[in-house]
Amino acid sequence: MDHDPKLPPYSTGDPTSFAYSTSRERWPIIITQAIDDVYRTVGSLPDNSDEDKQKQAEGKKILGELAKLKYELQHNRALTPLRDDGFDDVKVYNDELARRGNLTWLDGPWLFIECYLFRRMSTYFTTSQHWKTYDVFARQKIKSFRSSRAAVLELAARYRELITQLQQSKTHDAEAERLLFAEMCDVCLWGNASDLSLLLVLTYDTISQIQGSEARRAAEKNILVNDLPQVYEHLKSLKDQKIAERRVDIVLDNAGFELFVDLVLAGYLLASGLATHVVLHPKSIPWFVSDVLSTDFAALLNALASPRAFFETPSDEDQLRGVTPAPLEEDHVAQLDFLFADWSRQHAEGRLVLRPNRAWTGPGSFWRLPAEQPELVEDLKQGVLTIFKGDLNYRKLVGDVAWDPTTPFSEALGPLGPGSGLNILTLRTCKADVVVGLKPGEDEELRKTEGGGGDTGARKWAWNGKWAVVSFSRGT
Ligand code: F6P
Ligand code: MG
């Protein structure tokens, strides 16, 4: 807490904050969906051996714990210390909880309580014998990726065409390269708009609209801050200086289609020579419903390795509706094969690396990283750019506090700003109150738009994923 920005944090007790409805409406739904998932798994377990019976019994115990959690949350009970599951961060969470005194679910700092919620849910599984590595959100993540089939195929076609061109033509047209860089980052940015936690609001066909390329062009005007030209120049100048190792880090957000587009961006950075290595940072525990675990990366590569099996097998919903997915066309399979081969080769040759770190699922802002995770910061400083994907990472970067929205992004980064040794790019669709780097009067204008919040004091325009900020801070 000592290293956090000294401004009031957004609170679940403030009716004008998205924290208020998120904690009262969406968190109970997320816990209910977890209960449904565990219930479904328990129901599908064999009942033969003693081990089966133990796993079933543990599953029923977890159901009880999730139900109790939901009850405590909905009745605004005090947060209780996490059970020790052997990981160091339990003490970090519990020490902060003790320092914050008697904290209740519906009247406290949004960022801490929401991170605590997911870390507490994970302890139900990590303290068990048979559910230790169970991902209660895995079904939703795979289902979402399967439902992104149209956008996946559209991008796969584009990717093969692009990478083949880049591999064949030795000299690249700089203007084309700059446009492509912007397009790839756009795809990466809006891919995020389909994160599952918004699925409670968005329907699948809205998702396919978001993910279709014509929709992206329309969304261009919804990017309030767009520093991509500076980022491209930064990478291009390092490439032109023939610096041997130019590593780009991507602190990931959501699995499924968003991870797919992150890999498309990584593959493009490598093929264009704008980077020589890409390090992907997934989460170490199931997190904010759709965030990427290392297992989600493996699952995506497996899906691409057998695209017919993955995209042509009817899902449970398909079976209920008596629907059989259309078979993939031959050239679709060829395009997905190309992707799989390209990414597997980059991964095998060590240019595309996965590096999980429990620091990404800690209880507070990233302002704490230099003091609390110096080795992680030193590692990131080996790179030339660190890209943070998504809304939660943004909230952690700027501390999820009530900044004046015209505060410069580099100032709101605190110890990760100028002089930190880190060059930071955020690709963020806005799904929470906090925002910085806007022009004077811009927030007021947006509040006046339909559903923007008006003079209620609520910055509603920043809650629904329709607007985005792409901000860059030079730290080297
Ligand atoms: O908007 C509600 C919310 O749960 C935020 O608390 C959180 O920042 C966001 O959804 C998660 O979105 P993303 O996956 O883009 O980080
Ligand atoms: Mg997420």
Short mmCIF file of C-alpha atoms and ligand atoms in Angstrom, two decimals:
data_model
loop_
_atom_site.label_atom_id
_atom_site.label_comp_id
_atom_site.label_asym_id
_atom_site.label_seq_id
_atom_site.Cartn_x
_atom_site.Cartn_y
_atom_site.Cartn_z
CA MET A 1 0.00 0.00 0.00
CA ASP A 2 2.92 2.35 0.81
CA HIS A 3 3.90 2.44 -2.87
CA ASP A 4 0.39 3.10 -4.23
CA PRO A 5 -0.68 6.52 -5.63
CA LYS A 6 -2.01 8.80 -2.90
CA LEU A 7 -5.45 9.37 -4.43
CA PRO A 8 -8.78 7.81 -3.39
CA PRO A 9 -9.18 4.29 -4.85
CA TYR A 10 -12.41 3.42 -6.64
CA SER A 11 -14.71 1.75 -4.12
CA THR A 12 -17.45 -0.89 -4.17
CA GLY A 13 -19.30 1.41 -1.76
CA ASP A 14 -19.52 4.28 -4.26
CA PRO A 15 -22.79 4.18 -6.26
CA THR A 16 -21.21 6.34 -9.00
CA SER A 17 -18.44 3.78 -9.63
CA PHE A 18 -18.67 0.68 -11.87
CA ALA A 19 -17.35 -1.11 -8.76
CA TYR A 20 -20.82 -0.74 -7.23
CA SER A 21 -22.72 -2.74 -9.86
CA THR A 22 -19.77 -5.05 -10.64
CA SER A 23 -19.63 -6.19 -6.99
CA ARG A 24 -23.42 -6.49 -6.56
CA GLU A 25 -24.42 -7.90 -9.95
CA ARG A 26 -21.48 -9.45 -11.80
CA TRP A 27 -19.45 -11.05 -9.01
CA PRO A 28 -22.45 -13.14 -7.80
CA ILE A 29 -23.01 -14.28 -11.40
CA ILE A 30 -19.34 -15.22 -11.78
CA ILE A 31 -19.50 -17.28 -8.55
CA THR A 32 -22.77 -18.91 -9.68
CA GLN A 33 -21.15 -19.86 -13.00
CA ALA A 34 -18.25 -21.40 -11.05
CA ILE A 35 -20.74 -23.39 -8.97
CA ASP A 36 -22.45 -24.61 -12.14
CA ASP A 37 -19.08 -25.63 -13.61
CA VAL A 38 -17.95 -27.60 -10.54
CA TYR A 39 -21.39 -29.18 -10.22
CA ARG A 40 -21.21 -30.31 -13.84
CA THR A 41 -17.73 -31.78 -13.36
CA VAL A 42 -18.72 -33.58 -10.14
CA GLY A 43 -21.75 -35.01 -11.96
CA SER A 44 -19.54 -36.33 -14.76
CA LEU A 45 -17.02 -38.07 -12.46
CA PRO A 46 -16.83 -41.88 -12.42
CA ASP A 47 -17.87 -43.44 -9.13
CA ASN A 48 -15.70 -46.56 -9.08
CA SER A 49 -12.51 -46.21 -7.06
CA ASP A 50 -11.91 -44.69 -3.65
CA GLU A 51 -10.06 -41.90 -5.43
CA ASP A 52 -13.18 -41.12 -7.52
CA LYS A 53 -15.21 -40.97 -4.33
CA GLN A 54 -12.63 -38.65 -2.69
CA LYS A 55 -12.65 -36.36 -5.73
CA GLN A 56 -16.45 -36.24 -5.67
CA ALA A 57 -16.44 -35.48 -1.96
CA GLU A 58 -13.92 -32.70 -2.44
CA GLY A 59 -15.99 -31.32 -5.32
CA LYS A 60 -19.04 -31.14 -3.06
CA LYS A 61 -16.94 -29.38 -0.39
CA ILE A 62 -15.81 -26.81 -2.99
CA LEU A 63 -19.46 -26.26 -3.99
CA GLY A 64 -20.24 -25.48 -0.37
CA GLU A 65 -17.34 -23.06 -0.11
CA LEU A 66 -18.37 -21.24 -3.29
CA ALA A 67 -21.96 -20.98 -2.03
CA LYS A 68 -20.72 -19.61 1.30
CA LEU A 69 -18.51 -17.10 -0.52
CA LYS A 70 -21.49 -15.90 -2.57
CA TYR A 71 -23.60 -15.57 0.61
CA GLU A 72 -20.87 -13.53 2.38
CA LEU A 73 -20.46 -11.30 -0.65
CA GLN A 74 -24.17 -10.63 -1.07
CA HIS A 75 -24.61 -9.94 2.64
CA ASN A 76 -21.62 -7.56 2.74
CA ARG A 77 -19.71 -9.61 5.29
CA ALA A 78 -16.10 -8.88 6.28
CA LEU A 79 -13.32 -10.34 4.15
CA THR A 80 -11.51 -13.16 5.97
CA PRO A 81 -7.85 -14.19 5.68
CA LEU A 82 -7.02 -16.53 2.79
CA ARG A 83 -6.36 -20.15 3.65
CA ASP A 84 -2.66 -20.96 3.23
CA ASP A 85 -2.15 -22.99 0.05
CA GLY A 86 1.62 -22.85 0.24
CA PHE A 87 2.21 -19.91 -2.12
CA ASP A 88 4.01 -16.78 -0.90
CA ASP A 89 1.32 -14.38 -2.05
CA VAL A 90 -1.13 -15.64 0.61
CA LYS A 91 0.86 -13.72 3.22
CA VAL A 92 0.93 -10.63 0.98
CA TYR A 93 -2.86 -10.70 0.67
CA ASN A 94 -3.42 -11.44 4.37
CA ASP A 95 -0.98 -8.78 5.57
CA GLU A 96 -2.74 -6.18 3.42
CA LEU A 97 -6.14 -7.37 4.64
CA ALA A 98 -4.95 -6.99 8.25
CA ARG A 99 -3.58 -3.49 7.55
CA ARG A 100 -6.81 -2.41 5.91
CA GLY A 101 -8.76 -3.38 9.04
CA ASN A 102 -12.36 -4.54 8.91
CA LEU A 103 -12.98 -4.62 5.16
CA THR A 104 -16.37 -5.69 3.82
CA TRP A 105 -17.19 -6.83 0.26
CA LEU A 106 -19.52 -3.98 -0.69
CA ASP A 107 -17.69 -1.07 0.83
CA GLY A 108 -13.98 -1.12 0.07
CA PRO A 109 -11.24 -0.62 -2.55
CA TRP A 110 -12.42 -2.24 -5.81
CA LEU A 111 -9.00 -3.38 -7.03
CA PHE A 112 -7.97 -5.13 -3.81
CA ILE A 113 -11.36 -6.79 -3.21
CA GLU A 114 -11.71 -8.02 -6.80
CA CYS A 115 -8.19 -9.52 -6.81
CA TYR A 116 -8.90 -11.03 -3.37
CA LEU A 117 -12.12 -12.60 -4.76
CA PHE A 118 -10.30 -14.55 -7.48
CA ARG A 119 -7.33 -15.43 -5.25
CA ARG A 120 -9.75 -16.72 -2.58
CA MET A 121 -11.69 -18.80 -5.12
CA SER A 122 -8.40 -20.37 -6.24
CA THR A 123 -7.57 -21.49 -2.66
CA TYR A 124 -10.65 -23.79 -2.66
CA PHE A 125 -8.94 -25.78 -5.41
CA THR A 126 -5.25 -25.42 -4.47
CA THR A 127 -5.90 -26.68 -0.90
CA SER A 128 -7.62 -29.81 -2.24
CA GLN A 129 -5.99 -33.10 -3.23
CA HIS A 130 -7.83 -33.83 -6.47
CA TRP A 131 -8.73 -30.33 -7.78
CA LYS A 132 -5.37 -28.57 -7.27
CA THR A 133 -4.87 -27.45 -10.87
CA TYR A 134 -8.55 -27.32 -11.84
CA ASP A 135 -9.47 -24.21 -13.87
CA VAL A 136 -13.07 -23.40 -13.04
CA PHE A 137 -13.21 -21.03 -16.06
CA ALA A 138 -11.68 -23.42 -18.63
CA ARG A 139 -15.02 -24.48 -20.13
CA GLN A 140 -16.04 -20.84 -20.71
CA LYS A 141 -12.69 -20.00 -22.27
CA ILE A 142 -12.73 -22.90 -24.72
CA LYS A 143 -16.40 -22.24 -25.58
CA SER A 144 -15.59 -18.62 -26.33
CA PHE A 145 -12.69 -19.56 -28.59
CA ARG A 146 -14.82 -22.10 -30.47
CA SER A 147 -17.50 -19.42 -30.98
CA SER A 148 -14.87 -17.09 -32.48
CA ARG A 149 -14.44 -19.44 -35.45
CA ALA A 150 -15.42 -16.85 -38.12
CA ALA A 151 -12.97 -14.24 -36.84
CA VAL A 152 -10.23 -16.86 -36.33
CA LEU A 153 -10.54 -18.00 -39.95
CA GLU A 154 -10.61 -14.40 -41.24
CA LEU A 155 -7.43 -13.57 -39.34
CA ALA A 156 -5.71 -16.85 -40.23
CA ALA A 157 -6.17 -16.09 -43.95
CA ARG A 158 -4.79 -12.56 -43.47
CA TYR A 159 -1.90 -13.81 -41.35
CA ARG A 160 -0.65 -16.40 -43.84
CA GLU A 161 -0.86 -13.90 -46.70
CA LEU A 162 1.04 -11.31 -44.66
CA ILE A 163 3.76 -13.51 -43.19
CA THR A 164 4.40 -15.14 -46.58
CA GLN A 165 4.85 -11.67 -48.13
CA LEU A 166 7.20 -10.61 -45.35
CA GLN A 167 9.26 -13.80 -45.66
CA GLN A 168 9.53 -13.43 -49.47
CA SER A 169 10.23 -9.70 -49.84
CA LYS A 170 13.56 -8.77 -48.26
CA THR A 171 12.92 -5.02 -48.36
CA HIS A 172 9.70 -3.91 -46.73
CA ASP A 173 7.78 -0.84 -47.77
CA ALA A 174 8.13 1.23 -44.56
CA GLU A 175 4.67 2.80 -44.96
CA ALA A 176 3.06 -0.63 -45.44
CA GLU A 177 4.96 -1.91 -42.42
CA ARG A 178 3.74 1.01 -40.31
CA LEU A 179 0.13 0.45 -41.39
CA LEU A 180 0.40 -3.26 -40.74
CA PHE A 181 1.83 -2.61 -37.30
CA ALA A 182 -1.17 -0.37 -36.54
CA GLU A 183 -3.61 -2.94 -37.93
CA MET A 184 -2.07 -5.76 -35.90
CA CYS A 185 -2.23 -3.68 -32.72
CA ASP A 186 -5.84 -2.74 -33.55
CA VAL A 187 -6.72 -6.41 -33.88
CA CYS A 188 -4.99 -7.03 -30.58
CA LEU A 189 -6.83 -4.15 -28.92
CA TRP A 190 -10.38 -4.96 -30.02
CA GLY A 191 -9.89 -8.68 -29.65
CA ASN A 192 -9.95 -7.75 -26.02
CA ALA A 193 -13.44 -6.32 -26.28
CA SER A 194 -14.77 -9.86 -26.39
CA ASP A 195 -13.43 -10.84 -22.99
CA LEU A 196 -15.75 -13.28 -21.27
CA SER A 197 -16.41 -11.17 -18.24
CA LEU A 198 -18.42 -8.89 -20.56
CA LEU A 199 -20.15 -11.91 -22.08
CA LEU A 200 -22.71 -11.49 -19.32
CA VAL A 201 -23.68 -8.38 -21.27
CA LEU A 202 -22.52 -9.15 -24.80
CA THR A 203 -24.06 -11.99 -26.80
CA TYR A 204 -22.05 -14.23 -29.08
CA ASP A 205 -23.29 -12.58 -32.27
CA THR A 206 -22.30 -9.18 -30.88
CA ILE A 207 -18.87 -10.72 -30.30
CA SER A 208 -18.61 -11.76 -33.95
CA GLN A 209 -19.55 -8.20 -34.95
CA ILE A 210 -16.78 -6.82 -32.71
CA GLN A 211 -14.31 -9.27 -34.14
CA GLY A 212 -15.14 -8.72 -37.84
CA SER A 213 -12.65 -6.43 -39.63
CA GLU A 214 -15.23 -3.87 -40.90
CA ALA A 215 -16.36 -3.35 -37.28
CA ARG A 216 -12.76 -2.66 -36.31
CA ARG A 217 -12.44 0.17 -38.82
CA ALA A 218 -15.53 1.81 -37.35
CA ALA A 219 -14.00 1.39 -33.90
CA GLU A 220 -10.92 3.44 -34.92
CA LYS A 221 -12.73 6.61 -33.87
CA ASN A 222 -13.31 5.05 -30.47
CA ILE A 223 -9.61 5.05 -29.65
CA LEU A 224 -9.31 8.16 -27.46
CA VAL A 225 -5.52 8.08 -27.17
CA ASN A 226 -3.48 6.51 -29.97
CA ASP A 227 0.28 6.48 -29.48
CA LEU A 228 0.93 3.66 -31.98
CA PRO A 229 2.92 5.89 -34.39
CA GLN A 230 5.45 6.63 -31.57
CA VAL A 231 5.64 2.94 -30.68
CA TYR A 232 6.27 1.96 -34.30
CA GLU A 233 9.02 4.59 -34.63
CA HIS A 234 10.58 3.32 -31.39
CA LEU A 235 10.73 -0.29 -32.65
CA LYS A 236 11.71 0.73 -36.19
CA SER A 237 14.64 2.89 -35.02
CA LEU A 238 15.98 0.05 -32.85
CA LYS A 239 15.68 -2.32 -35.83
CA ASP A 240 17.46 0.15 -38.13
CA GLN A 241 20.25 0.48 -35.56
CA LYS A 242 20.79 -3.26 -36.12
CA ILE A 243 20.61 -3.94 -32.36
CA ALA A 244 20.96 -7.72 -32.13
CA GLU A 245 18.41 -8.56 -29.44
CA ARG A 246 15.13 -6.65 -29.39
CA ARG A 247 12.73 -8.36 -27.02
CA VAL A 248 9.07 -7.36 -26.70
CA ASP A 249 7.08 -8.52 -23.67
CA ILE A 250 3.31 -8.96 -23.74
CA VAL A 251 1.61 -9.11 -20.34
CA LEU A 252 -1.41 -11.08 -21.48
CA ASP A 253 -5.06 -10.60 -20.65
CA ASN A 254 -7.73 -12.99 -21.94
CA ALA A 255 -7.56 -16.47 -23.42
CA GLY A 256 -9.43 -17.61 -26.50
CA PHE A 257 -9.72 -15.19 -29.38
CA GLU A 258 -7.69 -12.51 -27.58
CA LEU A 259 -4.74 -14.88 -27.01
CA PHE A 260 -5.07 -15.86 -30.67
CA VAL A 261 -4.71 -12.23 -31.76
CA ASP A 262 -1.83 -11.69 -29.30
CA LEU A 263 -0.03 -14.55 -31.07
CA VAL A 264 -0.87 -12.97 -34.44
CA LEU A 265 0.78 -9.74 -33.21
CA ALA A 266 3.79 -11.67 -31.82
CA GLY A 267 4.21 -13.58 -35.09
CA TYR A 268 4.03 -10.32 -37.03
CA LEU A 269 6.61 -8.56 -34.81
CA LEU A 270 9.00 -11.48 -35.35
CA ALA A 271 8.40 -11.87 -39.12
CA SER A 272 8.73 -8.11 -39.73
CA GLY A 273 11.91 -7.94 -37.67
CA LEU A 274 10.37 -5.31 -35.37
CA ALA A 275 11.28 -7.76 -32.58
CA THR A 276 13.71 -10.66 -32.34
CA HIS A 277 12.04 -12.30 -29.32
CA VAL A 278 8.57 -12.13 -27.75
CA VAL A 279 7.97 -13.10 -24.10
CA LEU A 280 4.34 -13.78 -23.19
CA HIS A 281 3.31 -13.39 -19.52
CA PRO A 282 0.28 -15.52 -18.59
CA LYS A 283 -1.36 -15.76 -15.14
CA SER A 284 -0.52 -18.52 -12.63
CA ILE A 285 -4.10 -19.02 -11.31
CA PRO A 286 -7.62 -18.79 -12.83
CA TRP A 287 -8.14 -15.01 -12.94
CA PHE A 288 -10.95 -12.56 -13.78
CA VAL A 289 -12.86 -15.33 -15.60
CA SER A 290 -11.05 -15.27 -18.93
CA ASP A 291 -7.39 -14.52 -18.27
CA VAL A 292 -4.73 -16.71 -19.88
CA LEU A 293 -3.04 -19.57 -17.99
CA SER A 294 -0.17 -21.55 -19.53
CA THR A 295 -2.69 -24.39 -20.03
CA ASP A 296 -4.80 -22.08 -22.23
CA PHE A 297 -1.79 -21.50 -24.48
CA ALA A 298 -1.33 -25.28 -24.84
CA ALA A 299 -5.07 -25.73 -25.46
CA LEU A 300 -5.01 -23.11 -28.24
CA LEU A 301 -2.03 -24.74 -29.97
CA ASN A 302 -3.77 -28.14 -29.67
CA ALA A 303 -6.91 -26.67 -31.27
CA LEU A 304 -4.82 -25.34 -34.16
CA ALA A 305 -3.01 -28.67 -34.47
CA SER A 306 -6.35 -30.43 -35.08
CA PRO A 307 -8.65 -27.67 -36.36
CA ARG A 308 -11.29 -30.02 -37.75
CA ALA A 309 -11.64 -31.84 -34.45
CA PHE A 310 -11.82 -28.54 -32.59
CA PHE A 311 -14.11 -26.49 -34.83
CA GLU A 312 -16.30 -29.26 -36.25
CA THR A 313 -17.17 -31.06 -33.00
CA PRO A 314 -20.62 -29.95 -31.84
CA SER A 315 -20.41 -28.13 -28.50
CA ASP A 316 -22.86 -28.98 -25.72
CA GLU A 317 -25.03 -26.06 -26.84
CA ASP A 318 -24.86 -27.27 -30.45
CA GLN A 319 -26.01 -30.72 -29.33
CA LEU A 320 -28.87 -29.22 -27.31
CA ARG A 321 -29.92 -27.22 -30.37
CA GLY A 322 -29.36 -30.18 -32.71
CA VAL A 323 -26.80 -28.15 -34.66
CA THR A 324 -23.68 -29.57 -36.34
CA PRO A 325 -20.92 -27.04 -37.18
CA ALA A 326 -20.21 -26.73 -40.91
CA PRO A 327 -17.03 -28.53 -41.98
CA LEU A 328 -13.93 -26.37 -42.43
CA GLU A 329 -12.95 -25.73 -46.05
CA GLU A 330 -9.60 -27.11 -47.20
CA ASP A 331 -7.94 -23.69 -47.45
CA HIS A 332 -9.13 -22.81 -43.94
CA VAL A 333 -7.40 -25.95 -42.66
CA ALA A 334 -4.27 -25.01 -44.65
CA GLN A 335 -4.28 -21.50 -43.14
CA LEU A 336 -4.64 -22.82 -39.60
CA ASP A 337 -1.92 -25.39 -40.29
CA PHE A 338 0.32 -22.52 -41.39
CA LEU A 339 -0.37 -20.65 -38.14
CA PHE A 340 0.28 -23.71 -36.02
CA ALA A 341 3.55 -24.48 -37.84
CA ASP A 342 4.75 -20.86 -37.64
CA TRP A 343 3.99 -20.39 -33.92
CA SER A 344 5.25 -23.86 -32.96
CA ARG A 345 8.53 -23.18 -34.80
CA GLN A 346 8.99 -19.77 -33.12
CA HIS A 347 8.23 -21.40 -29.75
CA ALA A 348 10.56 -24.37 -30.40
CA GLU A 349 13.38 -22.06 -31.47
CA GLY A 350 13.02 -19.94 -28.34
CA ARG A 351 11.87 -16.74 -30.01
CA LEU A 352 8.34 -17.03 -28.59
CA VAL A 353 8.52 -17.75 -24.87
CA LEU A 354 5.87 -18.19 -22.16
CA ARG A 355 6.93 -16.87 -18.74
CA PRO A 356 4.29 -17.01 -15.94
CA ASN A 357 4.83 -14.98 -12.76
CA ARG A 358 2.62 -14.83 -9.65
CA ALA A 359 3.31 -11.09 -9.42
CA TRP A 360 0.60 -10.58 -12.09
CA THR A 361 -2.09 -11.92 -9.71
CA GLY A 362 -1.11 -9.92 -6.64
CA PRO A 363 -3.52 -7.75 -4.63
CA GLY A 364 -2.45 -4.27 -5.67
CA SER A 365 -1.18 -1.79 -8.20
CA PHE A 366 1.92 -2.29 -10.35
CA TRP A 367 3.36 0.80 -8.63
CA ARG A 368 4.55 -1.77 -6.08
CA LEU A 369 6.58 -3.86 -8.56
CA PRO A 370 9.97 -2.05 -8.28
CA ALA A 371 9.91 -2.41 -4.47
CA GLU A 372 8.21 -5.82 -4.18
CA GLN A 373 9.24 -7.61 -7.41
CA PRO A 374 12.64 -6.13 -8.36
CA GLU A 375 13.71 -9.27 -10.23
CA LEU A 376 10.60 -9.13 -12.43
CA VAL A 377 11.24 -5.45 -13.22
CA GLU A 378 14.92 -6.22 -13.98
CA ASP A 379 13.78 -8.96 -16.36
CA LEU A 380 11.33 -6.63 -18.15
CA LYS A 381 14.12 -4.04 -18.49
CA GLN A 382 15.97 -6.53 -20.75
CA GLY A 383 13.22 -5.85 -23.30
CA VAL A 384 12.69 -2.80 -25.51
CA LEU A 385 8.90 -2.67 -25.03
CA THR A 386 6.42 -4.07 -22.51
CA ILE A 387 2.86 -4.29 -23.80
CA PHE A 388 0.10 -4.56 -21.16
CA LYS A 389 -3.15 -5.96 -22.49
CA GLY A 390 -6.61 -5.23 -21.15
CA ASP A 391 -8.52 -3.34 -18.55
CA LEU A 392 -7.35 -4.92 -15.31
CA ASN A 393 -3.68 -4.51 -16.23
CA TYR A 394 -4.40 -0.84 -16.98
CA ARG A 395 -6.13 -0.38 -13.63
CA LYS A 396 -3.07 -1.90 -11.92
CA LEU A 397 -0.63 0.23 -13.96
CA VAL A 398 -2.28 3.50 -12.89
CA GLY A 399 -3.38 2.27 -9.46
CA ASP A 400 -7.19 2.29 -10.01
CA VAL A 401 -7.50 5.68 -8.27
CA ALA A 402 -9.47 8.82 -9.15
CA TRP A 403 -6.89 10.64 -11.32
CA ASP A 404 -7.83 13.82 -13.12
CA PRO A 405 -8.49 12.23 -16.56
CA THR A 406 -6.11 14.73 -18.22
CA THR A 407 -3.19 13.44 -16.08
CA PRO A 408 -0.42 12.30 -18.48
CA PHE A 409 -0.21 8.49 -18.73
CA SER A 410 3.53 8.55 -17.92
CA GLU A 411 2.77 10.46 -14.68
CA ALA A 412 0.00 8.02 -13.67
CA LEU A 413 2.53 5.16 -14.05
CA GLY A 414 4.45 6.48 -11.01
CA PRO A 415 7.68 4.45 -10.55
CA LEU A 416 7.10 2.69 -13.90
CA GLY A 417 7.14 5.99 -15.79
CA PRO A 418 10.09 8.08 -17.12
CA GLY A 419 13.46 6.86 -15.77
CA SER A 420 12.06 3.44 -14.80
CA GLY A 421 13.96 1.66 -17.58
CA LEU A 422 10.65 0.37 -18.99
CA ASN A 423 8.98 1.42 -22.24
CA ILE A 424 5.29 0.69 -21.63
CA LEU A 425 2.42 0.38 -24.09
CA THR A 426 -1.12 -0.28 -22.93
CA LEU A 427 -3.73 -1.73 -25.29
CA ARG A 428 -6.86 -1.21 -23.25
CA THR A 429 -10.56 -1.24 -23.99
CA CYS A 430 -12.12 0.73 -21.12
CA LYS A 431 -14.18 -1.39 -18.73
CA ALA A 432 -13.72 0.52 -15.47
CA ASP A 433 -13.85 4.11 -14.14
CA VAL A 434 -10.16 5.00 -14.20
CA VAL A 435 -8.75 6.74 -17.29
CA VAL A 436 -5.84 9.17 -17.87
CA GLY A 437 -4.21 10.94 -20.80
CA LEU A 438 -7.40 12.54 -22.12
CA LYS A 439 -7.58 16.03 -23.63
CA PRO A 440 -9.13 18.79 -21.49
CA GLY A 441 -12.95 18.61 -21.74
CA GLU A 442 -12.96 15.16 -23.38
CA ASP A 443 -14.29 13.32 -20.32
CA GLU A 444 -17.05 15.92 -19.93
CA GLU A 445 -18.00 15.50 -23.62
CA LEU A 446 -18.10 11.71 -23.35
CA ARG A 447 -20.27 11.89 -20.24
CA LYS A 448 -22.81 13.82 -22.30
CA THR A 449 -23.09 11.04 -24.89
CA GLU A 450 -25.98 8.53 -24.78
CA GLY A 451 -25.41 6.36 -21.69
CA GLY A 452 -22.20 8.26 -20.89
CA GLY A 453 -23.30 9.06 -17.34
CA GLY A 454 -24.37 12.67 -17.82
CA ASP A 455 -24.24 14.68 -14.59
CA THR A 456 -24.81 11.64 -12.33
CA GLY A 457 -21.12 11.71 -11.39
CA ALA A 458 -20.70 8.23 -12.92
CA ARG A 459 -18.20 7.94 -15.81
CA LYS A 460 -20.46 5.38 -17.48
CA TRP A 461 -18.95 5.85 -20.95
CA ALA A 462 -15.78 4.10 -19.61
CA TRP A 463 -17.55 0.93 -18.46
CA ASN A 464 -18.72 -0.96 -21.55
CA GLY A 465 -15.63 -1.70 -23.63
CA LYS A 466 -16.72 0.67 -26.45
CA TRP A 467 -13.87 3.17 -25.95
CA ALA A 468 -10.14 2.46 -25.80
CA VAL A 469 -6.82 4.04 -24.91
CA VAL A 470 -3.53 3.04 -26.54
CA SER A 471 -0.95 4.89 -24.46
CA PHE A 472 2.84 4.78 -24.57
CA SER A 473 5.39 5.85 -21.96
CA ARG A 474 9.19 6.03 -22.63
CA GLY A 475 11.12 4.90 -19.60
CA THR A 476 14.59 4.38 -21.13
O1 F6P B 1 -15.30 -4.37 -15.97
C1 F6P B 1 -15.44 -5.31 -14.97
C2 F6P B 1 -14.15 -6.08 -14.84
O2 F6P B 1 -14.24 -7.17 -14.00
C3 F6P B 1 -13.07 -5.15 -14.33
O3 F6P B 1 -13.08 -5.19 -12.95
C4 F6P B 1 -11.85 -5.76 -14.89
O4 F6P B 1 -10.84 -4.80 -14.98
C5 F6P B 1 -12.35 -6.18 -16.24
O5 F6P B 1 -13.71 -6.56 -16.09
C6 F6P B 1 -11.57 -7.33 -16.79
O6 F6P B 1 -11.37 -7.00 -18.11
P1 F6P B 1 -10.02 -7.40 -18.86
O7 F6P B 1 -10.15 -8.87 -19.13
O8 F6P B 1 -10.03 -6.53 -20.09
O9 F6P B 1 -8.88 -7.10 -17.92
MG MG B 2 -9.12 -10.34 -18.41
#
